Short mmCIF file of C-alpha atoms and ligand atoms in Angstrom, two decimals:
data_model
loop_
_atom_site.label_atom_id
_atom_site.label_comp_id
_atom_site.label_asym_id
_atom_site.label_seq_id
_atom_site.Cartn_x
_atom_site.Cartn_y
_atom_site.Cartn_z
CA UNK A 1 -36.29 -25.50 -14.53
CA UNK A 2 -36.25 -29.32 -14.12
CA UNK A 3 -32.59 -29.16 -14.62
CA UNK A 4 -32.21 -26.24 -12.24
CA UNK A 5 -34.02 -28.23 -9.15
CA UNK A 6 -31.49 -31.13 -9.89
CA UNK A 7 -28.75 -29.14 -9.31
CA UNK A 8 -30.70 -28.27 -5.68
CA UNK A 9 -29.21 -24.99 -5.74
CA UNK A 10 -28.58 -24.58 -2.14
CA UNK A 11 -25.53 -21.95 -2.43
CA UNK A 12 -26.80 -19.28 -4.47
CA UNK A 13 -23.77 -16.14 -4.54
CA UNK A 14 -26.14 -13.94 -5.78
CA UNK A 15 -27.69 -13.59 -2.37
CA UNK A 16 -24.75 -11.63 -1.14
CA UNK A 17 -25.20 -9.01 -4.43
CA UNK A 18 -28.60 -8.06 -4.00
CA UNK A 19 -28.14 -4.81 -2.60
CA UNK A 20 -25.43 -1.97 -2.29
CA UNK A 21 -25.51 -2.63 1.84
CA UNK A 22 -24.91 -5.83 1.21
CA UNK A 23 -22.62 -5.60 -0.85
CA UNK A 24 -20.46 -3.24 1.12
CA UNK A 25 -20.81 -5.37 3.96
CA UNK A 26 -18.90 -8.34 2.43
CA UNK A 27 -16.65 -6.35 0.34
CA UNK A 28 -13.28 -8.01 0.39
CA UNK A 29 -11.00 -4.79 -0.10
CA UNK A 30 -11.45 -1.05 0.37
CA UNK A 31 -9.46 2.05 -1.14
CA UNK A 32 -8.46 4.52 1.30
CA UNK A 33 -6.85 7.92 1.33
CA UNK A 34 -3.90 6.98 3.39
CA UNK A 35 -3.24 3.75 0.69
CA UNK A 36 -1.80 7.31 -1.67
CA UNK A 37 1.34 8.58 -2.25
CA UNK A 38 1.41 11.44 -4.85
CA UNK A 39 4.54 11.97 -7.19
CA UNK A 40 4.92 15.56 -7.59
CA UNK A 41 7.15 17.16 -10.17
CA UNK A 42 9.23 20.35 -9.11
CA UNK A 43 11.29 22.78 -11.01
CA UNK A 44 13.26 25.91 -10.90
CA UNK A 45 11.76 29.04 -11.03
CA UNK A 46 8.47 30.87 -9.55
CA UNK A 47 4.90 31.09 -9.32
CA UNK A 48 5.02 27.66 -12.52
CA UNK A 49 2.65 25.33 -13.01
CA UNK A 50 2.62 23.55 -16.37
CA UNK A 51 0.80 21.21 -17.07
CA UNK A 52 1.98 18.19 -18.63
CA UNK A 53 0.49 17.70 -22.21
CA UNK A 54 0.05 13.99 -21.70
CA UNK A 55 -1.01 13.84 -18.05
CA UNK A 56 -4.09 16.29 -18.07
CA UNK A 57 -3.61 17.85 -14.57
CA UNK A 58 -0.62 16.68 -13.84
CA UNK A 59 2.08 19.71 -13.49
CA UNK A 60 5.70 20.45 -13.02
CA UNK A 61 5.73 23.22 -9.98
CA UNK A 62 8.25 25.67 -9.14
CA UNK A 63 8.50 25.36 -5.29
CA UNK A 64 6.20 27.66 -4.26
CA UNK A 65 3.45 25.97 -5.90
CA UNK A 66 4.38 22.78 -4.91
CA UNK A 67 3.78 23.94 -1.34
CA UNK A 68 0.24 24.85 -2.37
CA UNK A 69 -0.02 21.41 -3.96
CA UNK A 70 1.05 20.00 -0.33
CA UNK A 71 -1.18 21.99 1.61
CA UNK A 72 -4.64 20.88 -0.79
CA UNK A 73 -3.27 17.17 -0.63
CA UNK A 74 -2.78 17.13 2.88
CA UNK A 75 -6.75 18.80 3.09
CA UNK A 76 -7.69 15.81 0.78
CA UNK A 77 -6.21 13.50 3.19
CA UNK A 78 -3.49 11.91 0.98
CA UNK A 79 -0.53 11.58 3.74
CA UNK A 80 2.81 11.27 1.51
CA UNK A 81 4.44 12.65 -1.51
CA UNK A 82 7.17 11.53 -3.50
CA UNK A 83 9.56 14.36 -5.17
CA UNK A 84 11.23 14.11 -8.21
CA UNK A 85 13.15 17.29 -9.28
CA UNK A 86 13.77 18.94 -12.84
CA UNK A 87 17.37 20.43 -12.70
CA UNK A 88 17.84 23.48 -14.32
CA UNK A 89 21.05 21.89 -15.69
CA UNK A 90 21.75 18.25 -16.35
CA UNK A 91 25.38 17.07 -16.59
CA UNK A 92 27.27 13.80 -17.47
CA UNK A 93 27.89 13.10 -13.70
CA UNK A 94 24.78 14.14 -12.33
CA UNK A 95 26.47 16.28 -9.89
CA UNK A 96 22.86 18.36 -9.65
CA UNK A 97 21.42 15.08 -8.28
CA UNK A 98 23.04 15.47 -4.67
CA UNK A 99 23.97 19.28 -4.91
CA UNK A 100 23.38 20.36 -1.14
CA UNK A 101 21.45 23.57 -2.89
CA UNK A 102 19.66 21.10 -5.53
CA UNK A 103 15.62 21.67 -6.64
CA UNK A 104 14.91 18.07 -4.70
CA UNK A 105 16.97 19.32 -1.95
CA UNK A 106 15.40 22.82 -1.45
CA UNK A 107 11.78 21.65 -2.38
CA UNK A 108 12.09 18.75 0.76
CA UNK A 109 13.38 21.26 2.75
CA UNK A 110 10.46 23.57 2.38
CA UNK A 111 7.66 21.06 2.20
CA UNK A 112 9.04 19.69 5.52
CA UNK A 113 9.47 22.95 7.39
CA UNK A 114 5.59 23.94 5.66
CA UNK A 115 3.87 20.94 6.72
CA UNK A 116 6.06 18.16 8.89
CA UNK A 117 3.24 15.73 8.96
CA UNK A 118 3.61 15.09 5.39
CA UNK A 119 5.45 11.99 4.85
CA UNK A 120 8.07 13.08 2.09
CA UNK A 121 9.45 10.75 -0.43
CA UNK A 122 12.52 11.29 -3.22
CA UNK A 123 12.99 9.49 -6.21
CA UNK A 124 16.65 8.21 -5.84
CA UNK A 125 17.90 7.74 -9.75
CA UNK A 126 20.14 9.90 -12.17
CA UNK A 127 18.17 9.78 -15.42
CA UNK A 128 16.50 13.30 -14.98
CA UNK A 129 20.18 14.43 -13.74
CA UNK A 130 22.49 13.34 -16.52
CA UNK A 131 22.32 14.51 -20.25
CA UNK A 132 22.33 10.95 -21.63
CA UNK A 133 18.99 10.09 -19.47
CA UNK A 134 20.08 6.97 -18.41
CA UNK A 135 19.97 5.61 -14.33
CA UNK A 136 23.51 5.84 -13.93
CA UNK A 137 26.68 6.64 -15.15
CA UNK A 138 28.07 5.89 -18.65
CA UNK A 139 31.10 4.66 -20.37
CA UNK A 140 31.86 3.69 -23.51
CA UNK A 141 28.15 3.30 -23.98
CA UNK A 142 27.59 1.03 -20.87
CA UNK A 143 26.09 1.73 -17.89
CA UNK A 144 28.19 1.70 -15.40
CA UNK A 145 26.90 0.13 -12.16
CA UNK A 146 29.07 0.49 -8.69
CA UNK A 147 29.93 3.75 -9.76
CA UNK A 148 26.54 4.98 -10.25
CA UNK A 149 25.87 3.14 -6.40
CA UNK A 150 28.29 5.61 -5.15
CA UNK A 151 26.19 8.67 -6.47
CA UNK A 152 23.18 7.13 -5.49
CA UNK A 153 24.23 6.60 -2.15
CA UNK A 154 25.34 10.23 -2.30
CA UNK A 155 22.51 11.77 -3.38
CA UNK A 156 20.15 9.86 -0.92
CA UNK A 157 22.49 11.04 1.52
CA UNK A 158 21.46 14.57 0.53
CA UNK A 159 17.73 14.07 0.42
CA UNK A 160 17.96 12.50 4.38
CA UNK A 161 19.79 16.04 5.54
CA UNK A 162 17.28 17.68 3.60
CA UNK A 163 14.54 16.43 5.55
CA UNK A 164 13.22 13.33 3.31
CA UNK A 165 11.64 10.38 5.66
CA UNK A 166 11.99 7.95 2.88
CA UNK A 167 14.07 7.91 -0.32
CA UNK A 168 13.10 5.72 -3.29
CA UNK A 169 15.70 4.38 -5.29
CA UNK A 170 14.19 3.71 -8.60
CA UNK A 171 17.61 3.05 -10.97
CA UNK A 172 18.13 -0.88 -10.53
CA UNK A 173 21.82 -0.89 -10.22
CA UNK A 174 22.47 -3.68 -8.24
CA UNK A 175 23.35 -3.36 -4.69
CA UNK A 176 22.41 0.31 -4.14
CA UNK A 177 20.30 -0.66 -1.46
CA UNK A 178 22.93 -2.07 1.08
CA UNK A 179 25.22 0.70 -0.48
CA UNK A 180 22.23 3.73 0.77
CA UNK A 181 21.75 1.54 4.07
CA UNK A 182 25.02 2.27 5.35
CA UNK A 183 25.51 5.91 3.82
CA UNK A 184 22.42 6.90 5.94
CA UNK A 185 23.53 4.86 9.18
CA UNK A 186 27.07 5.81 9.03
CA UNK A 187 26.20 9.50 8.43
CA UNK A 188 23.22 9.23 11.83
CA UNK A 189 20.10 8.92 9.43
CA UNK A 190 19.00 5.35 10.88
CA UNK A 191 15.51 6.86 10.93
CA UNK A 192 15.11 7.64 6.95
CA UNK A 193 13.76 4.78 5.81
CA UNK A 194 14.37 3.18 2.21
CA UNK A 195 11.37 2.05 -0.40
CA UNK A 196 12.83 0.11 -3.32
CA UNK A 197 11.93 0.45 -6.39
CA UNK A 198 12.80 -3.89 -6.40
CA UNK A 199 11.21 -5.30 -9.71
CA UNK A 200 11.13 -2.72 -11.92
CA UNK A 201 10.63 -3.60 -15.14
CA UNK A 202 11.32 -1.92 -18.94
CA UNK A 203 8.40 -0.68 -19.59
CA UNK A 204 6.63 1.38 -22.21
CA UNK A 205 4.26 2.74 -19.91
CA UNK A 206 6.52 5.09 -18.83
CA UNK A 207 6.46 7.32 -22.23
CA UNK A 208 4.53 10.61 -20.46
CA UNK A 209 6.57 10.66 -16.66
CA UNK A 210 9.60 11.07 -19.61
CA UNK A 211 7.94 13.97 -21.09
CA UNK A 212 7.65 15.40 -17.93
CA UNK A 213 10.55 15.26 -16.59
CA UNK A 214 12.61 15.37 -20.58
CA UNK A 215 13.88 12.12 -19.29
CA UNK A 216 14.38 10.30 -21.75
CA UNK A 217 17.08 8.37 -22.28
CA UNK A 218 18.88 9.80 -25.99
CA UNK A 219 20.79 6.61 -26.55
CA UNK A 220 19.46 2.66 -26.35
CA UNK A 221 17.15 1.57 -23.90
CA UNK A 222 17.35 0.46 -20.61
CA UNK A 223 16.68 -3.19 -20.50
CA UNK A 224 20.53 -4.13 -19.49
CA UNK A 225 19.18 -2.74 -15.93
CA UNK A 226 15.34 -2.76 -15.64
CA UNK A 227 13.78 -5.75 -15.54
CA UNK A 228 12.23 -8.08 -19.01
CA UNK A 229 8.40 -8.19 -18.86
CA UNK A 230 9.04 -12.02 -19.27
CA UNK A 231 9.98 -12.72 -16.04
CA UNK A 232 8.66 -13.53 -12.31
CA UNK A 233 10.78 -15.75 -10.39
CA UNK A 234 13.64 -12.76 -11.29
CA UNK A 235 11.58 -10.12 -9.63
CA UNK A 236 11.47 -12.43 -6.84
CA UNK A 237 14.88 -12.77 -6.40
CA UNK A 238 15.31 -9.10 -6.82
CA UNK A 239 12.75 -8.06 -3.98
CA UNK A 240 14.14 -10.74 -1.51
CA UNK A 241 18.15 -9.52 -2.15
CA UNK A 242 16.33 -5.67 -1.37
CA UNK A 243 14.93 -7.26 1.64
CA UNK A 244 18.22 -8.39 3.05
CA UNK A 245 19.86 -5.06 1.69
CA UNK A 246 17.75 -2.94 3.97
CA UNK A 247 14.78 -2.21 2.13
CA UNK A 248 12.14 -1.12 4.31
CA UNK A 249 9.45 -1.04 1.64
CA UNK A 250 9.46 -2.85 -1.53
CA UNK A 251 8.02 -1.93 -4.98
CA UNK A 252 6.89 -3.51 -8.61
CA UNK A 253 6.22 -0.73 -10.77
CA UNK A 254 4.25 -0.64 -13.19
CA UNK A 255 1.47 -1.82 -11.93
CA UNK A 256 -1.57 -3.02 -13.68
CA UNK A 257 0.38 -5.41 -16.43
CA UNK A 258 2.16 -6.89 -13.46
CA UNK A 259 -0.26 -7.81 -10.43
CA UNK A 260 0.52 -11.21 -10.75
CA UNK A 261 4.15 -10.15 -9.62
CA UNK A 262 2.53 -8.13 -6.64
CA UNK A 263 0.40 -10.81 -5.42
CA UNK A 264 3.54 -13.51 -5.46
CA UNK A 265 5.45 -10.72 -3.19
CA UNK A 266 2.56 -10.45 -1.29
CA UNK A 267 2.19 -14.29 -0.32
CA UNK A 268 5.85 -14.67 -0.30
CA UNK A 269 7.69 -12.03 1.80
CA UNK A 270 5.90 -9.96 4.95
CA UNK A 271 6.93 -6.48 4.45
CA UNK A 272 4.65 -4.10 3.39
CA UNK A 273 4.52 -3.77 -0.83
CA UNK A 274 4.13 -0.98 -3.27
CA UNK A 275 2.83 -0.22 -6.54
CA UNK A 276 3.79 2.96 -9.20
CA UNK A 277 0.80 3.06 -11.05
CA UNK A 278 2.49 4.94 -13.92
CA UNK A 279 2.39 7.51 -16.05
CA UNK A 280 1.44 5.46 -19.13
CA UNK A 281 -1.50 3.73 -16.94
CA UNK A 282 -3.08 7.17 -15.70
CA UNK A 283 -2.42 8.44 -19.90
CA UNK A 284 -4.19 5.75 -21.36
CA UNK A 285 -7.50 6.63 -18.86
CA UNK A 286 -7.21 10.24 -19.48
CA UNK A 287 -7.16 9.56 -23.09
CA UNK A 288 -9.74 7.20 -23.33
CA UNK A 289 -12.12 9.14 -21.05
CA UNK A 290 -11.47 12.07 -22.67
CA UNK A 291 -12.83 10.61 -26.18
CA UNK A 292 -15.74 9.59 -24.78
CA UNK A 293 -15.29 6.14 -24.80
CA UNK A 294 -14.99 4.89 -21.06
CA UNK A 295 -15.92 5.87 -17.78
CA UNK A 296 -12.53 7.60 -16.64
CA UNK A 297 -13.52 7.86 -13.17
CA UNK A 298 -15.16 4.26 -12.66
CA UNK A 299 -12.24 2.48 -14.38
CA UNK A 300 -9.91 4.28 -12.23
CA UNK A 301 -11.56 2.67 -8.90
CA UNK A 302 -11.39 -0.39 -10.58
CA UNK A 303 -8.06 -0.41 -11.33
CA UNK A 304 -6.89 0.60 -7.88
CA UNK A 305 -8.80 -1.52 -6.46
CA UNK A 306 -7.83 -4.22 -7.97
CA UNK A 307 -3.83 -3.05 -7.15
CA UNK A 308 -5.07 -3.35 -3.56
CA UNK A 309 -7.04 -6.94 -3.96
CA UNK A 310 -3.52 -7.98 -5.34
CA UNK A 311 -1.57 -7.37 -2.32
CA UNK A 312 -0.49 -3.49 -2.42
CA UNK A 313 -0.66 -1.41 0.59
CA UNK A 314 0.46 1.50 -0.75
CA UNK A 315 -0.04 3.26 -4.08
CA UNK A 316 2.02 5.45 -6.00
CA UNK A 317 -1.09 7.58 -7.79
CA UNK A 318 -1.27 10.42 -10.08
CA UNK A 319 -5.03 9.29 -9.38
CA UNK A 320 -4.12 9.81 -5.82
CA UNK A 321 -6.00 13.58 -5.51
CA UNK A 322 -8.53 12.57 -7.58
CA UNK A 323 -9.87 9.24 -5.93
CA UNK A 324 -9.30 10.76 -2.35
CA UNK A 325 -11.91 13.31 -3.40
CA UNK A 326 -14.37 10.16 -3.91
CA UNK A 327 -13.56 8.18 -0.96
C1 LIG B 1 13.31 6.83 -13.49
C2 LIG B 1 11.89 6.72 -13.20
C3 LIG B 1 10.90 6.45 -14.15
C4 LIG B 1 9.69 6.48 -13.50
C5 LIG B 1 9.93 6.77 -12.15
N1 LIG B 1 11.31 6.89 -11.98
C6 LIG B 1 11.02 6.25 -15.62
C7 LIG B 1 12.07 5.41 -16.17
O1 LIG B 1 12.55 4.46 -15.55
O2 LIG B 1 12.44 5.68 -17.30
C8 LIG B 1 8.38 6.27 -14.19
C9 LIG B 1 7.18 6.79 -13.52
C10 LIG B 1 6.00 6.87 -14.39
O3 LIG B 1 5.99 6.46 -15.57
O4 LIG B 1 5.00 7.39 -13.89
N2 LIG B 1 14.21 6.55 -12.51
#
């Protein structure tokens, strides 16, 4: 006690924790629908919805579906989706990937004519396109890179005529950025914006989204193009050369091991950031919740939260339904 009234406690935090209105009122950071953008698996076929064994309610849809997906999101309020497509044939050139008549293609093409005030996303990348699952193009075991830039640019091409407002590249080959820019100007799509995936890194967390979409890759790994854990000042470097490239919106995916990269973008550059809370992230809740030995849906709001607190603005979620029934 003595000790206590030496210190003369004059600034006592606690005072600003005593009660949930208080609390609220000097909360620093709040979730909100419109911070969600749901990925959304689509496949061929009709009237499908399988789930995905290690992302419990998670599903690849055949179109129709995916439209009835759209329309409960949009009643949820979550504002955006981001496609990624399951061919019904992969190839070693991809050539499905920016097929005119291709699942993205057709599935942005209905979602857009269903409900226009959905802001629709594409994942830009090859690795659910090409037998091999890697990003881009291969060779002799090497991946090539301004070849596989030529595709991409290709197939974002084909996702802007199909209706997309944004595509996503999420390969890291360098320079596909600048190399979609100008496809989309030159071809009168200077309104289709471009969110890069910028500091992606090689992650594990990544193991179910490759179930989902039988992704992954069936030789090596892909650290000669995503990013090592190890580093920050690289991720910088990558975001700011995305920046000049034409990046509209830029990304560090995943998301909870690397906030410390998302709050350095945030302080550093002024354009708004994203994070891909993964597939590995959302597993490792599911899993733990589902043995009984966490809170699934309070450690959820904690971690987004704390994506938010680091500097995100938006969220790539497969949380994203689920919170925005909570907020
Ligand atoms: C591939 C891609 C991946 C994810 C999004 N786009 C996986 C990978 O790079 O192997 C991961 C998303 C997730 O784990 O939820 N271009």
């Amino acid at each position: 006690m003595n000790a206590l009234k030496q210190l003369n406690l004059t600034h006592r935090l606690r005072r600003l924790r005593q009660t949930r209105a208080i609390r609220e009122l000097v909360a620093e950071t709040v979730l909100r629908k419109e911070d969600f953008v749901f990925p959304i698996f689509i496949r061929e076929g009709e009237n499908i919805a399988e789930e995905i064994p290690s992302m419990p309610n998670i599903f690849r849809f055949s179109i129709d579906n995916a439209l009835r997906e759209c329309e409960e999101l949009l009643k949820l309020g979550i504002v955006a989706v981001d496609v990624f497509g399951i061919p019904a044939e992969k190839s070693d050139d991809a050539r499905e990937a920016y097929h005119d008549n291709g699942i993205v293609q057709r599935a942005v093409r209905a979602i857009k004519k269903e409900f226009p005030e959905l802001c629709v996303m594409t994942d830009v990348a090859l690795d659910p396109f090409t037998t091999h699952g890697h990003d881009g193009l291969v060779s002799d075991g090497k991946i090539l890179n301004d070849e596989t830039v030529d595709v991409l640019a290709r197939m974002a091409l084909s996702h802007a005529v199909a209706g997309a407002d944004f595509v996503a590249p999420s390969d890291m080959m360098d320079g596909r950025v600048a190399a979609i820019r100008e496809e989309l100007d030159d071809n009168g799509f200077t309104h289709v914006g471009i969110v890069a995936y910028s500091a992606k890194y090689a992650s594990a967390f990544y193991a179910p989204f490759r179930d989902a979409l039988n992704s992954a890759p069936k030789f090596g790994d892909k650290k000669t193009y995503q990013m090592n854990p190890a580093n920050s000042d690289e991720a910088i470097r990558e975001i700011e050369l995305d920046i000049q490239e034409g990046a509209d919106i830029v990304m560090i995916k995943p998301a909870l091991a690397y906030l410390d990269i998302v709050r350095r973008a945030k302080e550093t550059f002024h354009v708004p950031i994203a994070v891909y809370n993964v597939s590995g992230e959302y597993a490792m809740v599911k899993a733990a919740e589902h043995q009984g030995w966490i809170d699934g849906e309070r450690v959820m709001l904690e971690m987004l939260l704390s994506m938010k607190r680091a500097g995100a603005s938006l969220i790539f979620s497969y949380f994203a339904k689920e919170v925005a029934k909570l907020l």
